[in-house]
Short mmCIF file of C-alpha atoms in Angstrom, two decimals:
data_model
loop_
_atom_site.label_atom_id
_atom_site.label_comp_id
_atom_site.label_asym_id
_atom_site.label_seq_id
_atom_site.Cartn_x
_atom_site.Cartn_y
_atom_site.Cartn_z
CA MET R 27 -25.48 14.92 10.95
CA THR R 28 -25.16 12.26 13.69
CA LYS R 29 -24.38 8.68 12.53
CA LEU R 30 -27.30 6.34 13.31
CA SER R 31 -26.90 2.67 14.18
CA GLN R 32 -28.37 0.05 11.83
CA HIS R 33 -31.11 -0.60 14.36
CA GLN R 34 -32.04 3.09 14.64
CA SER R 35 -32.11 3.44 10.86
CA ALA R 36 -34.36 0.38 10.53
CA CYS R 37 -36.76 1.76 13.21
CA LEU R 38 -37.00 5.09 11.40
CA LYS R 39 -37.57 3.38 8.02
CA VAL R 40 -40.48 1.42 9.55
CA MET R 41 -41.98 4.73 10.67
CA GLY R 42 -41.66 6.07 7.15
CA ILE R 43 -38.76 8.43 7.94
CA ASP R 44 -36.19 8.33 5.16
CA HIS R 45 -34.13 11.34 6.26
CA TRP R 46 -33.24 12.25 9.86
CA VAL R 47 -31.24 15.18 11.18
CA SER R 48 -30.18 15.53 14.80
CA ARG R 49 -31.77 18.47 16.66
CA HIS R 50 -28.46 18.94 18.40
CA GLY R 51 -26.82 19.67 15.01
CA LEU R 52 -29.46 22.22 14.20
CA ASP R 53 -28.94 23.94 17.53
CA ASN R 54 -25.35 24.64 16.67
CA GLU R 55 -26.26 25.96 13.24
CA ALA R 56 -29.09 28.12 14.54
CA GLY R 57 -26.60 30.39 16.32
CA VAL R 58 -26.71 32.43 19.47
CA ARG R 59 -29.94 33.79 20.98
CA VAL R 60 -30.63 36.60 23.41
CA ARG R 61 -33.47 36.93 25.83
CA MET R 62 -34.26 40.67 25.86
CA SER R 63 -36.02 42.90 28.38
CA SER R 64 -38.45 45.55 27.15
CA GLY R 65 -37.21 48.83 25.69
CA ARG R 66 -36.41 50.48 22.41
CA GLY R 67 -32.74 51.29 22.61
CA ARG R 68 -30.25 50.59 19.86
CA TRP R 69 -27.59 49.26 22.28
CA LEU R 70 -28.21 45.81 23.71
CA LEU R 71 -26.14 45.04 26.79
CA VAL R 72 -25.95 41.32 27.54
CA GLN R 73 -24.26 38.98 29.93
CA ARG R 74 -24.57 35.28 30.86
CA GLN R 75 -26.18 35.69 34.26
CA PRO R 76 -29.39 37.57 35.05
CA TRP R 77 -29.15 41.28 35.83
CA ARG R 78 -29.30 41.37 39.63
CA GLY R 79 -28.53 45.00 40.33
CA GLN R 80 -25.16 44.42 42.01
CA PHE R 81 -23.41 46.83 39.59
CA ASP R 82 -26.14 49.50 39.36
CA ALA R 83 -23.73 52.46 39.86
CA LEU R 84 -21.40 51.15 37.15
CA LEU R 85 -24.27 50.44 34.75
CA ALA R 86 -25.65 53.91 35.37
CA ASP R 87 -22.33 55.35 34.26
CA ILE R 88 -22.20 53.13 31.13
CA THR R 89 -25.81 53.87 30.13
CA ALA R 90 -25.24 57.61 30.72
CA VAL R 91 -22.46 57.50 28.19
CA LEU R 92 -24.43 55.49 25.60
CA GLY R 93 -27.70 57.28 26.37
CA VAL R 94 -30.15 55.90 28.92
CA GLU R 95 -33.02 55.73 26.43
CA GLU R 96 -30.73 54.05 23.90
CA CYS R 97 -29.92 51.00 26.10
CA ARG R 98 -31.65 47.67 26.51
CA PHE R 99 -30.60 44.69 28.59
CA GLY R 100 -30.57 41.06 27.81
CA GLN R 101 -29.12 37.70 28.82
CA TRP R 102 -27.61 35.00 26.62
CA ALA R 103 -30.28 32.32 26.08
CA LYS R 104 -29.47 28.80 27.12
CA SER R 105 -32.00 27.26 24.78
CA GLN R 106 -32.65 27.52 21.03
CA ASP R 107 -36.34 27.95 21.92
CA ALA R 108 -35.84 31.17 23.93
CA GLY R 109 -35.10 34.71 22.93
CA VAL R 110 -34.12 36.22 19.60
CA ALA R 111 -31.37 35.14 17.24
CA LEU R 112 -28.53 37.63 16.75
CA HIS R 113 -29.31 38.00 13.07
CA GLU R 114 -32.93 39.03 13.97
CA LEU R 115 -31.95 41.83 16.39
CA SER R 116 -31.86 44.55 13.76
CA THR R 117 -35.65 44.01 13.25
CA LYS R 118 -36.00 44.92 16.89
CA GLY R 119 -34.13 48.16 16.52
CA ILE R 120 -30.79 46.83 17.86
CA LYS R 121 -27.73 48.29 16.18
CA SER R 122 -24.96 46.97 18.53
CA VAL R 123 -24.72 44.15 20.99
CA LEU R 124 -22.24 44.61 23.89
CA SER R 125 -21.37 41.48 25.83
CA PHE R 126 -20.06 41.80 29.39
CA GLY R 127 -17.81 38.76 29.71
CA PRO R 128 -16.98 35.96 27.27
CA LEU R 129 -19.13 35.39 24.23
CA PRO R 130 -21.02 32.16 23.71
CA SER R 131 -19.03 29.67 21.75
CA GLN R 132 -21.23 29.86 18.67
CA ALA R 133 -21.00 33.70 18.39
CA VAL R 134 -19.62 34.82 15.05
CA PRO R 135 -16.78 37.32 15.27
CA GLY R 136 -18.01 40.81 14.54
CA GLU R 137 -21.66 40.15 15.52
CA VAL R 138 -21.01 41.11 19.12
CA ILE R 139 -18.62 43.51 20.84
CA GLU R 140 -16.97 41.68 23.75
CA LEU R 141 -16.26 43.75 26.87
CA PRO R 142 -14.79 42.76 30.19
CA SER R 143 -17.26 41.34 32.74
CA LEU R 144 -18.89 43.81 35.08
CA GLN R 145 -17.16 42.08 37.99
CA ALA R 146 -13.81 42.60 36.37
CA VAL R 147 -14.59 46.26 35.53
CA HIS R 148 -15.67 46.78 39.09
CA SER R 149 -12.56 45.31 40.67
CA GLU R 150 -9.72 45.57 38.17
CA PRO R 151 -8.35 48.95 36.97
CA GLU R 152 -7.08 47.37 33.70
CA ALA R 153 -10.59 46.03 32.88
CA LYS R 154 -12.12 49.41 33.61
CA GLN R 155 -9.65 51.09 31.24
CA ALA R 156 -10.31 48.47 28.55
CA LEU R 157 -14.06 49.00 28.85
CA TRP R 158 -13.89 52.82 28.52
CA ALA R 159 -11.37 52.57 25.69
CA LYS R 160 -13.71 50.21 23.79
CA LEU R 161 -16.79 52.31 24.41
CA SER R 162 -15.06 55.58 23.36
CA GLY R 163 -14.13 53.91 20.08
CA LEU R 164 -17.75 53.03 19.47
CA LEU R 165 -19.22 56.50 20.04
#
């Protein structure tokens, strides 16, 4: 909880507010959220930036391995008012979340499988090997 000044506390008391909690503090506790596209797959592939189609051939290979009908796409939400919380994804049929690139800072270890970014997989042989090694361990 954020510390309030005496003036702020007095103003809240005049308004009849005895207890105040910062929304910013709640945002950190609410956890990570994902904006999902439509679909029914059990694999959710997410990244920070929108899906722009620049790695379509690479994604076609990845989804072919996982099962095209089993893959959905999403983007890490920048707001606590957007998307779905990670802990709610199972109610949407999601079994595994695969993140291309670094995880959001609030992500709990084990909730999301971190993969190299698509840019790295596209241009770096080591990242490509790491991706396929991680995916083969999941199948």
